[in-house]
Amino acid sequence: MSTPPNPSARSAPSIVMVLPTYDEADNLAWIVGRLRAAQPDVDVLVVDDQSPDGTGDIADALAAEDPRIHVLHRTAKGGLGAAYLHGFAWALEHDFDVIGEMDADGSHQPEQLHRLIEALPEADLVIGSRWIPGGSVVNWPLRREILSRGGNLYVRLLLGIGVRDATAGFRLYHRATLEAIGLEQVRSTGYVFQTDLVSRTLRAGLTVKEVPIEFVERVRGASKMSGAVASESLKRITAWGLRERRAQARRLMNRVGERTR
């Protein structure tokens, strides 16, 4: 793993994008090259879950040629959330001001990262959103779009939040945001991790801003999303929502009780 440059030596906020990988040998060099070309001042951290296709070796080769590319090798496939938590911990330890997320398969276009960066002064968490005006998806079947839109509507209604794309994975967090939301208490390891961190950010009284992006379906390699993954996410979100509704009911009853005393 290469040594990151000293972020304090820069005048602009130091940014690192965390890219979790598992079997992304066909995509990694391509997407990292695009990211470094689009944002030369942004560092890249590849977090590889011991990919059997050699993704980790490709990451090491890229890091050997570019001091702004860094690599973490995990010993097993532990899930998206676990990889991000590992990457966040590394980024915080190395004093980056802003820590970002993006997919390694090309779905998130590095050429649009500037939209998120420009919104940083206005929010504690910036999300590249598919489902706000100006956002879009490319090459998605209607069934998948309905599933994503419906899932996000379910999240908004059940958790009582206004974010329209709470499941999105193209994000920028201020380091203070990650420090405030209790990452050590996060237990989400799969795709529900994204919704979990949005909810935690809002519960901490922080600001979330969505900016429109064009999401492009991967053209190489296999998607890690499956029916089982979606079902598990739905179960977790339902449990959180019911817990929050019970807490709201208790708070309401306590207020009513105080007024009648």
PDB file of C-alpha atoms in Angstrom:
ATOM      1  CA  MET A   1       0.000   0.000   0.000  1.00  0.00           C
ATOM      2  CA  SER A   2       1.371   3.398  -0.966  1.00  0.00           C
ATOM      3  CA  THR A   3       1.741   6.233   1.506  1.00  0.00           C
ATOM      4  CA  PRO A   4      -0.890   8.967   1.077  1.00  0.00           C
ATOM      5  CA  PRO A   5       0.258  12.523   0.553  1.00  0.00           C
ATOM      6  CA  ASN A   6      -0.056  14.875   3.481  1.00  0.00           C
ATOM      7  CA  PRO A   7      -3.607  16.324   3.197  1.00  0.00           C
ATOM      8  CA  SER A   8      -2.740  19.274   5.454  1.00  0.00           C
ATOM      9  CA  ALA A   9      -0.300  20.517   2.811  1.00  0.00           C
ATOM     10  CA  ARG A  10      -3.158  21.257   0.398  1.00  0.00           C
ATOM     11  CA  SER A  11      -5.204  24.462   0.312  1.00  0.00           C
ATOM     12  CA  ALA A  12      -8.371  22.724  -0.951  1.00  0.00           C
ATOM     13  CA  PRO A  13     -10.127  20.010   1.075  1.00  0.00           C
ATOM     14  CA  SER A  14      -8.424  16.651   0.640  1.00  0.00           C
ATOM     15  CA  ILE A  15     -10.751  14.054  -0.877  1.00  0.00           C
ATOM     16  CA  VAL A  16     -10.424  10.296  -1.151  1.00  0.00           C
ATOM     17  CA  MET A  17     -12.885   8.092  -3.032  1.00  0.00           C
ATOM     18  CA  VAL A  18     -13.348   4.607  -1.579  1.00  0.00           C
ATOM     19  CA  LEU A  19     -13.972   1.868  -4.176  1.00  0.00           C
ATOM     20  CA  PRO A  20     -14.888  -1.562  -2.764  1.00  0.00           C
ATOM     21  CA  THR A  21     -14.067  -4.362  -5.197  1.00  0.00           C
ATOM     22  CA  TYR A  22     -14.838  -8.012  -5.647  1.00  0.00           C
ATOM     23  CA  ASP A  23     -14.094  -9.565  -9.033  1.00  0.00           C
ATOM     24  CA  GLU A  24     -13.764  -6.257 -10.882  1.00  0.00           C
ATOM     25  CA  ALA A  25     -10.646  -7.124 -12.908  1.00  0.00           C
ATOM     26  CA  ASP A  26     -12.383  -6.071 -16.129  1.00  0.00           C
ATOM     27  CA  ASN A  27     -13.309  -2.641 -14.761  1.00  0.00           C
ATOM     28  CA  LEU A  28     -10.836  -1.441 -12.149  1.00  0.00           C
ATOM     29  CA  ALA A  29      -8.029   0.067 -14.258  1.00  0.00           C
ATOM     30  CA  TRP A  30     -10.622   1.623 -16.579  1.00  0.00           C
ATOM     31  CA  ILE A  31     -12.644   3.324 -13.847  1.00  0.00           C
ATOM     32  CA  VAL A  32      -9.634   4.412 -11.791  1.00  0.00           C
ATOM     33  CA  GLY A  33      -8.055   5.903 -14.910  1.00  0.00           C
ATOM     34  CA  ARG A  34     -11.211   7.877 -15.608  1.00  0.00           C
ATOM     35  CA  LEU A  35     -11.383   9.080 -12.010  1.00  0.00           C
ATOM     36  CA  ARG A  36      -7.764  10.219 -11.938  1.00  0.00           C
ATOM     37  CA  ALA A  37      -8.237  12.030 -15.272  1.00  0.00           C
ATOM     38  CA  ALA A  38     -11.481  13.722 -14.205  1.00  0.00           C
ATOM     39  CA  GLN A  39     -10.261  14.739 -10.731  1.00  0.00           C
ATOM     40  CA  PRO A  40      -6.444  14.742 -10.571  1.00  0.00           C
ATOM     41  CA  ASP A  41      -6.440  16.112  -7.001  1.00  0.00           C
ATOM     42  CA  VAL A  42      -8.666  13.333  -5.640  1.00  0.00           C
ATOM     43  CA  ASP A  43      -7.088  10.239  -4.074  1.00  0.00           C
ATOM     44  CA  VAL A  44      -8.421   6.716  -4.658  1.00  0.00           C
ATOM     45  CA  LEU A  45      -8.637   3.914  -2.100  1.00  0.00           C
ATOM     46  CA  VAL A  46      -9.397   0.449  -3.461  1.00  0.00           C
ATOM     47  CA  VAL A  47     -10.735  -1.951  -0.819  1.00  0.00           C
ATOM     48  CA  ASP A  48     -10.535  -5.449  -2.247  1.00  0.00           C
ATOM     49  CA  ASP A  49     -12.229  -8.441  -0.631  1.00  0.00           C
ATOM     50  CA  GLN A  50      -9.674 -11.011  -1.803  1.00  0.00           C
ATOM     51  CA  SER A  51     -11.070 -11.179  -5.338  1.00  0.00           C
ATOM     52  CA  PRO A  52     -10.251 -14.518  -6.960  1.00  0.00           C
ATOM     53  CA  ASP A  53     -10.024 -12.884 -10.414  1.00  0.00           C
ATOM     54  CA  GLY A  54      -6.896 -10.883  -9.563  1.00  0.00           C
ATOM     55  CA  THR A  55      -8.522  -7.507  -8.927  1.00  0.00           C
ATOM     56  CA  GLY A  56      -6.244  -6.984  -5.929  1.00  0.00           C
ATOM     57  CA  ASP A  57      -3.124  -7.498  -8.041  1.00  0.00           C
ATOM     58  CA  ILE A  58      -4.370  -4.939 -10.571  1.00  0.00           C
ATOM     59  CA  ALA A  59      -4.994  -2.485  -7.731  1.00  0.00           C
ATOM     60  CA  ASP A  60      -1.462  -3.000  -6.434  1.00  0.00           C
ATOM     61  CA  ALA A  61      -0.026  -2.371  -9.902  1.00  0.00           C
ATOM     62  CA  LEU A  62      -1.993   0.864 -10.221  1.00  0.00           C
ATOM     63  CA  ALA A  63      -0.848   2.010  -6.773  1.00  0.00           C
ATOM     64  CA  ALA A  64       2.776   1.273  -7.650  1.00  0.00           C
ATOM     65  CA  GLU A  65       2.524   3.742 -10.529  1.00  0.00           C
ATOM     66  CA  ASP A  66       0.501   6.499  -8.850  1.00  0.00           C
ATOM     67  CA  PRO A  67       1.062   7.787  -5.279  1.00  0.00           C
ATOM     68  CA  ARG A  68      -2.563   8.945  -5.066  1.00  0.00           C
ATOM     69  CA  ILE A  69      -3.872   5.387  -5.443  1.00  0.00           C
ATOM     70  CA  HIS A  70      -3.974   3.260  -2.290  1.00  0.00           C
ATOM     71  CA  VAL A  71      -5.055  -0.317  -1.635  1.00  0.00           C
ATOM     72  CA  LEU A  72      -6.486  -2.230   1.309  1.00  0.00           C
ATOM     73  CA  HIS A  73      -6.614  -6.020   1.051  1.00  0.00           C
ATOM     74  CA  ARG A  74      -9.293  -7.680   3.158  1.00  0.00           C
ATOM     75  CA  THR A  75      -9.008 -11.366   3.980  1.00  0.00           C
ATOM     76  CA  ALA A  76     -12.535 -12.394   2.981  1.00  0.00           C
ATOM     77  CA  LYS A  77     -15.673 -11.244   1.178  1.00  0.00           C
ATOM     78  CA  GLY A  78     -17.436  -9.462   4.020  1.00  0.00           C
ATOM     79  CA  GLY A  79     -20.040  -7.377   2.223  1.00  0.00           C
ATOM     80  CA  LEU A  80     -20.267  -3.849   0.860  1.00  0.00           C
ATOM     81  CA  GLY A  81     -20.837  -2.141   4.193  1.00  0.00           C
ATOM     82  CA  ALA A  82     -17.933  -3.898   5.881  1.00  0.00           C
ATOM     83  CA  ALA A  83     -15.607  -2.863   3.046  1.00  0.00           C
ATOM     84  CA  TYR A  84     -16.739   0.757   3.293  1.00  0.00           C
ATOM     85  CA  LEU A  85     -16.295   0.814   7.065  1.00  0.00           C
ATOM     86  CA  HIS A  86     -12.740  -0.472   6.638  1.00  0.00           C
ATOM     87  CA  GLY A  87     -12.078   2.180   3.992  1.00  0.00           C
ATOM     88  CA  PHE A  88     -13.638   4.965   6.064  1.00  0.00           C
ATOM     89  CA  ALA A  89     -11.493   4.033   9.070  1.00  0.00           C
ATOM     90  CA  TRP A  90      -8.355   4.208   6.909  1.00  0.00           C
ATOM     91  CA  ALA A  91      -9.359   7.574   5.423  1.00  0.00           C
ATOM     92  CA  LEU A  92     -10.112   9.082   8.832  1.00  0.00           C
ATOM     93  CA  GLU A  93      -6.832   7.764  10.207  1.00  0.00           C
ATOM     94  CA  HIS A  94      -5.002   9.437   7.317  1.00  0.00           C
ATOM     95  CA  ASP A  95      -6.726  12.784   7.952  1.00  0.00           C
ATOM     96  CA  PHE A  96      -8.665  13.235   4.725  1.00  0.00           C
ATOM     97  CA  ASP A  97     -11.203  16.056   4.904  1.00  0.00           C
ATOM     98  CA  VAL A  98     -13.792  14.403   2.653  1.00  0.00           C
ATOM     99  CA  ILE A  99     -14.427  10.685   2.184  1.00  0.00           C
ATOM    100  CA  GLY A 100     -16.397   9.501  -0.827  1.00  0.00           C
ATOM    101  CA  GLU A 101     -18.024   6.344  -2.115  1.00  0.00           C
ATOM    102  CA  MET A 102     -18.443   5.087  -5.645  1.00  0.00           C
ATOM    103  CA  ASP A 103     -18.862   1.799  -7.476  1.00  0.00           C
ATOM    104  CA  ALA A 104     -15.941   0.284  -9.365  1.00  0.00           C
ATOM    105  CA  ASP A 105     -18.065  -0.966 -12.274  1.00  0.00           C
ATOM    106  CA  GLY A 106     -18.591   2.331 -14.116  1.00  0.00           C
ATOM    107  CA  SER A 107     -22.151   2.905 -12.895  1.00  0.00           C
ATOM    108  CA  HIS A 108     -21.011   6.120 -11.220  1.00  0.00           C
ATOM    109  CA  GLN A 109     -19.335   8.384 -13.734  1.00  0.00           C
ATOM    110  CA  PRO A 110     -16.180  10.083 -12.417  1.00  0.00           C
ATOM    111  CA  GLU A 111     -16.809  12.890 -14.888  1.00  0.00           C
ATOM    112  CA  GLN A 112     -19.837  13.867 -12.769  1.00  0.00           C
ATOM    113  CA  LEU A 113     -18.025  13.835  -9.432  1.00  0.00           C
ATOM    114  CA  HIS A 114     -17.575  17.604  -9.698  1.00  0.00           C
ATOM    115  CA  ARG A 115     -21.326  17.977  -9.120  1.00  0.00           C
ATOM    116  CA  LEU A 116     -20.965  16.409  -5.684  1.00  0.00           C
ATOM    117  CA  ILE A 117     -17.803  18.349  -4.867  1.00  0.00           C
ATOM    118  CA  GLU A 118     -19.474  21.655  -5.716  1.00  0.00           C
ATOM    119  CA  ALA A 119     -22.297  20.885  -3.261  1.00  0.00           C
ATOM    120  CA  LEU A 120     -19.973  20.109  -0.333  1.00  0.00           C
ATOM    121  CA  PRO A 121     -20.228  23.584   1.256  1.00  0.00           C
ATOM    122  CA  GLU A 122     -24.018  23.186   1.473  1.00  0.00           C
ATOM    123  CA  ALA A 123     -24.292  19.806   3.207  1.00  0.00           C
ATOM    124  CA  ASP A 124     -22.768  17.303   5.592  1.00  0.00           C
ATOM    125  CA  LEU A 125     -23.487  14.463   3.164  1.00  0.00           C
ATOM    126  CA  VAL A 126     -23.861  14.856  -0.601  1.00  0.00           C
ATOM    127  CA  ILE A 127     -25.561  12.106  -2.620  1.00  0.00           C
ATOM    128  CA  GLY A 128     -25.490  11.640  -6.385  1.00  0.00           C
ATOM    129  CA  SER A 129     -29.160  10.908  -6.961  1.00  0.00           C
ATOM    130  CA  ARG A 130     -30.962   9.051  -9.737  1.00  0.00           C
ATOM    131  CA  TRP A 131     -34.433  10.005  -8.591  1.00  0.00           C
ATOM    132  CA  ILE A 132     -34.486  13.789  -8.346  1.00  0.00           C
ATOM    133  CA  PRO A 133     -35.176  16.125 -11.298  1.00  0.00           C
ATOM    134  CA  GLY A 134     -32.221  15.921 -13.662  1.00  0.00           C
ATOM    135  CA  GLY A 135     -31.199  12.453 -12.469  1.00  0.00           C
ATOM    136  CA  SER A 136     -31.551   9.411 -14.708  1.00  0.00           C
ATOM    137  CA  VAL A 137     -30.589   5.790 -15.325  1.00  0.00           C
ATOM    138  CA  VAL A 138     -29.206   4.260 -18.524  1.00  0.00           C
ATOM    139  CA  ASN A 139     -29.816   0.708 -19.760  1.00  0.00           C
ATOM    140  CA  TRP A 140     -32.017  -0.345 -16.863  1.00  0.00           C
ATOM    141  CA  PRO A 141     -35.012  -2.597 -17.535  1.00  0.00           C
ATOM    142  CA  LEU A 142     -38.332  -1.144 -16.404  1.00  0.00           C
ATOM    143  CA  ARG A 143     -38.646  -3.804 -13.696  1.00  0.00           C
ATOM    144  CA  ARG A 144     -35.408  -2.712 -12.028  1.00  0.00           C
ATOM    145  CA  GLU A 145     -36.336   0.963 -12.174  1.00  0.00           C
ATOM    146  CA  ILE A 146     -39.701   0.239 -10.578  1.00  0.00           C
ATOM    147  CA  LEU A 147     -37.968  -1.830  -7.892  1.00  0.00           C
ATOM    148  CA  SER A 148     -35.500   0.954  -7.073  1.00  0.00           C
ATOM    149  CA  ARG A 149     -38.064   3.745  -7.120  1.00  0.00           C
ATOM    150  CA  GLY A 150     -40.485   1.661  -5.071  1.00  0.00           C
ATOM    151  CA  GLY A 151     -37.803   0.701  -2.580  1.00  0.00           C
ATOM    152  CA  ASN A 152     -36.823   4.308  -2.056  1.00  0.00           C
ATOM    153  CA  LEU A 153     -40.465   5.328  -1.632  1.00  0.00           C
ATOM    154  CA  TYR A 154     -40.817   2.581   0.987  1.00  0.00           C
ATOM    155  CA  VAL A 155     -37.737   3.919   2.785  1.00  0.00           C
ATOM    156  CA  ARG A 156     -39.102   7.476   2.802  1.00  0.00           C
ATOM    157  CA  LEU A 157     -42.481   6.433   4.138  1.00  0.00           C
ATOM    158  CA  LEU A 158     -41.260   3.941   6.714  1.00  0.00           C
ATOM    159  CA  LEU A 159     -38.280   5.886   8.045  1.00  0.00           C
ATOM    160  CA  GLY A 160     -39.907   9.291   7.652  1.00  0.00           C
ATOM    161  CA  ILE A 161     -37.059  10.841   5.656  1.00  0.00           C
ATOM    162  CA  GLY A 162     -37.164  13.082   2.598  1.00  0.00           C
ATOM    163  CA  VAL A 163     -34.141  11.730   0.715  1.00  0.00           C
ATOM    164  CA  ARG A 164     -35.314  10.402  -2.647  1.00  0.00           C
ATOM    165  CA  ASP A 165     -32.351   8.117  -3.348  1.00  0.00           C
ATOM    166  CA  ALA A 166     -31.340   6.776   0.057  1.00  0.00           C
ATOM    167  CA  THR A 167     -29.943   3.599  -1.514  1.00  0.00           C
ATOM    168  CA  ALA A 168     -27.509   5.458  -3.797  1.00  0.00           C
ATOM    169  CA  GLY A 169     -23.802   4.704  -3.502  1.00  0.00           C
ATOM    170  CA  PHE A 170     -22.228   7.797  -5.112  1.00  0.00           C
ATOM    171  CA  ARG A 171     -21.528  10.026  -2.101  1.00  0.00           C
ATOM    172  CA  LEU A 172     -19.258  12.470  -0.326  1.00  0.00           C
ATOM    173  CA  TYR A 173     -19.087  12.761   3.462  1.00  0.00           C
ATOM    174  CA  HIS A 174     -17.301  15.438   5.409  1.00  0.00           C
ATOM    175  CA  ARG A 175     -15.025  13.708   7.900  1.00  0.00           C
ATOM    176  CA  ALA A 176     -16.942  15.429  10.724  1.00  0.00           C
ATOM    177  CA  THR A 177     -20.100  13.705   9.498  1.00  0.00           C
ATOM    178  CA  LEU A 178     -18.579  10.236   9.745  1.00  0.00           C
ATOM    179  CA  GLU A 179     -17.177  11.110  13.154  1.00  0.00           C
ATOM    180  CA  ALA A 180     -20.609  12.245  14.369  1.00  0.00           C
ATOM    181  CA  ILE A 181     -22.795   9.310  13.313  1.00  0.00           C
ATOM    182  CA  GLY A 182     -21.228   6.497  15.319  1.00  0.00           C
ATOM    183  CA  LEU A 183     -19.595   4.285  12.699  1.00  0.00           C
ATOM    184  CA  GLU A 184     -18.479   1.917  15.462  1.00  0.00           C
ATOM    185  CA  GLN A 185     -22.151   1.067  16.053  1.00  0.00           C
ATOM    186  CA  VAL A 186     -22.960   0.283  12.404  1.00  0.00           C
ATOM    187  CA  ARG A 187     -23.750  -3.394  11.905  1.00  0.00           C
ATOM    188  CA  SER A 188     -25.041  -3.234   8.314  1.00  0.00           C
ATOM    189  CA  THR A 189     -22.762  -5.158   5.972  1.00  0.00           C
ATOM    190  CA  GLY A 190     -24.782  -5.385   2.738  1.00  0.00           C
ATOM    191  CA  TYR A 191     -26.453  -2.864   0.472  1.00  0.00           C
ATOM    192  CA  VAL A 192     -28.709  -1.658   3.300  1.00  0.00           C
ATOM    193  CA  PHE A 193     -25.575   0.062   4.615  1.00  0.00           C
ATOM    194  CA  GLN A 194     -26.301   3.045   2.358  1.00  0.00           C
ATOM    195  CA  THR A 195     -29.761   3.609   3.830  1.00  0.00           C
ATOM    196  CA  ASP A 196     -28.418   3.079   7.328  1.00  0.00           C
ATOM    197  CA  LEU A 197     -25.873   5.889   6.981  1.00  0.00           C
ATOM    198  CA  VAL A 198     -28.412   8.307   5.481  1.00  0.00           C
ATOM    199  CA  SER A 199     -30.724   7.661   8.418  1.00  0.00           C
ATOM    200  CA  ARG A 200     -27.917   8.075  10.939  1.00  0.00           C
ATOM    201  CA  THR A 201     -26.834  11.341   9.331  1.00  0.00           C
ATOM    202  CA  LEU A 202     -30.345  12.794   9.534  1.00  0.00           C
ATOM    203  CA  ARG A 203     -30.899  11.558  13.095  1.00  0.00           C
ATOM    204  CA  ALA A 204     -27.709  13.359  14.094  1.00  0.00           C
ATOM    205  CA  GLY A 205     -29.314  16.606  12.924  1.00  0.00           C
ATOM    206  CA  LEU A 206     -27.019  16.912   9.903  1.00  0.00           C
ATOM    207  CA  THR A 207     -27.838  18.012   6.361  1.00  0.00           C
ATOM    208  CA  VAL A 208     -28.146  15.747   3.319  1.00  0.00           C
ATOM    209  CA  LYS A 209     -28.166  17.229  -0.168  1.00  0.00           C
ATOM    210  CA  GLU A 210     -28.937  15.329  -3.377  1.00  0.00           C
ATOM    211  CA  VAL A 211     -27.514  16.343  -6.749  1.00  0.00           C
ATOM    212  CA  PRO A 212     -28.630  14.758 -10.027  1.00  0.00           C
ATOM    213  CA  ILE A 213     -26.454  12.187 -11.757  1.00  0.00           C
ATOM    214  CA  GLU A 214     -26.792   9.835 -14.703  1.00  0.00           C
ATOM    215  CA  PHE A 215     -26.416   6.248 -13.468  1.00  0.00           C
ATOM    216  CA  VAL A 216     -25.146   3.845 -16.133  1.00  0.00           C
ATOM    217  CA  GLU A 217     -25.723   0.096 -15.837  1.00  0.00           C
ATOM    218  CA  ARG A 218     -22.477  -1.870 -15.895  1.00  0.00           C
ATOM    219  CA  VAL A 219     -21.442  -3.301 -19.260  1.00  0.00           C
ATOM    220  CA  ARG A 220     -18.688  -5.618 -18.005  1.00  0.00           C
ATOM    221  CA  GLY A 221     -18.714  -8.139 -15.177  1.00  0.00           C
ATOM    222  CA  ALA A 222     -21.587  -9.439 -13.061  1.00  0.00           C
ATOM    223  CA  SER A 223     -23.771  -7.369 -10.757  1.00  0.00           C
ATOM    224  CA  LYS A 224     -23.509  -8.177  -7.054  1.00  0.00           C
ATOM    225  CA  MET A 225     -27.184  -7.311  -6.493  1.00  0.00           C
ATOM    226  CA  SER A 226     -29.526 -10.301  -6.176  1.00  0.00           C
ATOM    227  CA  GLY A 227     -33.031 -11.085  -5.004  1.00  0.00           C
ATOM    228  CA  ALA A 228     -31.653 -12.388  -1.708  1.00  0.00           C
ATOM    229  CA  VAL A 229     -29.687  -9.175  -1.143  1.00  0.00           C
ATOM    230  CA  ALA A 230     -32.742  -7.024  -1.920  1.00  0.00           C
ATOM    231  CA  SER A 231     -34.929  -9.133   0.376  1.00  0.00           C
ATOM    232  CA  GLU A 232     -32.469  -8.843   3.255  1.00  0.00           C
ATOM    233  CA  SER A 233     -32.294  -5.066   2.805  1.00  0.00           C
ATOM    234  CA  LEU A 234     -36.081  -4.823   2.847  1.00  0.00           C
ATOM    235  CA  LYS A 235     -36.300  -6.827   6.070  1.00  0.00           C
ATOM    236  CA  ARG A 236     -33.753  -4.633   7.814  1.00  0.00           C
ATOM    237  CA  ILE A 237     -35.380  -1.390   6.690  1.00  0.00           C
ATOM    238  CA  THR A 238     -38.779  -2.675   7.850  1.00  0.00           C
ATOM    239  CA  ALA A 239     -37.356  -3.492  11.283  1.00  0.00           C
ATOM    240  CA  TRP A 240     -35.783  -0.030  11.566  1.00  0.00           C
ATOM    241  CA  GLY A 241     -38.990   1.639  10.450  1.00  0.00           C
ATOM    242  CA  LEU A 242     -41.162  -0.224  12.935  1.00  0.00           C
ATOM    243  CA  ARG A 243     -38.711   0.564  15.716  1.00  0.00           C
ATOM    244  CA  GLU A 244     -38.760   4.251  14.791  1.00  0.00           C
ATOM    245  CA  ARG A 245     -42.566   4.314  14.659  1.00  0.00           C
ATOM    246  CA  ARG A 246     -42.746   2.743  18.139  1.00  0.00           C
ATOM    247  CA  ALA A 247     -40.286   5.335  19.431  1.00  0.00           C
ATOM    248  CA  GLN A 248     -42.373   8.128  17.903  1.00  0.00           C
ATOM    249  CA  ALA A 249     -45.512   6.737  19.533  1.00  0.00           C
ATOM    250  CA  ARG A 250     -43.791   6.610  22.931  1.00  0.00           C
ATOM    251  CA  ARG A 251     -42.586  10.206  22.564  1.00  0.00           C
ATOM    252  CA  LEU A 252     -46.112  11.330  21.646  1.00  0.00           C
ATOM    253  CA  MET A 253     -47.638   9.517  24.626  1.00  0.00           C
ATOM    254  CA  ASN A 254     -45.048  11.039  26.951  1.00  0.00           C
ATOM    255  CA  ARG A 255     -45.868  14.541  25.682  1.00  0.00           C
ATOM    256  CA  VAL A 256     -49.579  13.931  26.118  1.00  0.00           C
ATOM    257  CA  GLY A 257     -48.971  12.609  29.618  1.00  0.00           C
ATOM    258  CA  GLU A 258     -46.963  15.685  30.573  1.00  0.00           C
ATOM    259  CA  ARG A 259     -49.724  18.009  29.356  1.00  0.00           C
ATOM    260  CA  THR A 260     -52.385  16.222  31.425  1.00  0.00           C
ATOM    261  CA  ARG A 261     -50.478  16.337  34.701  1.00  0.00           C
TER     262      ARG A 261
END
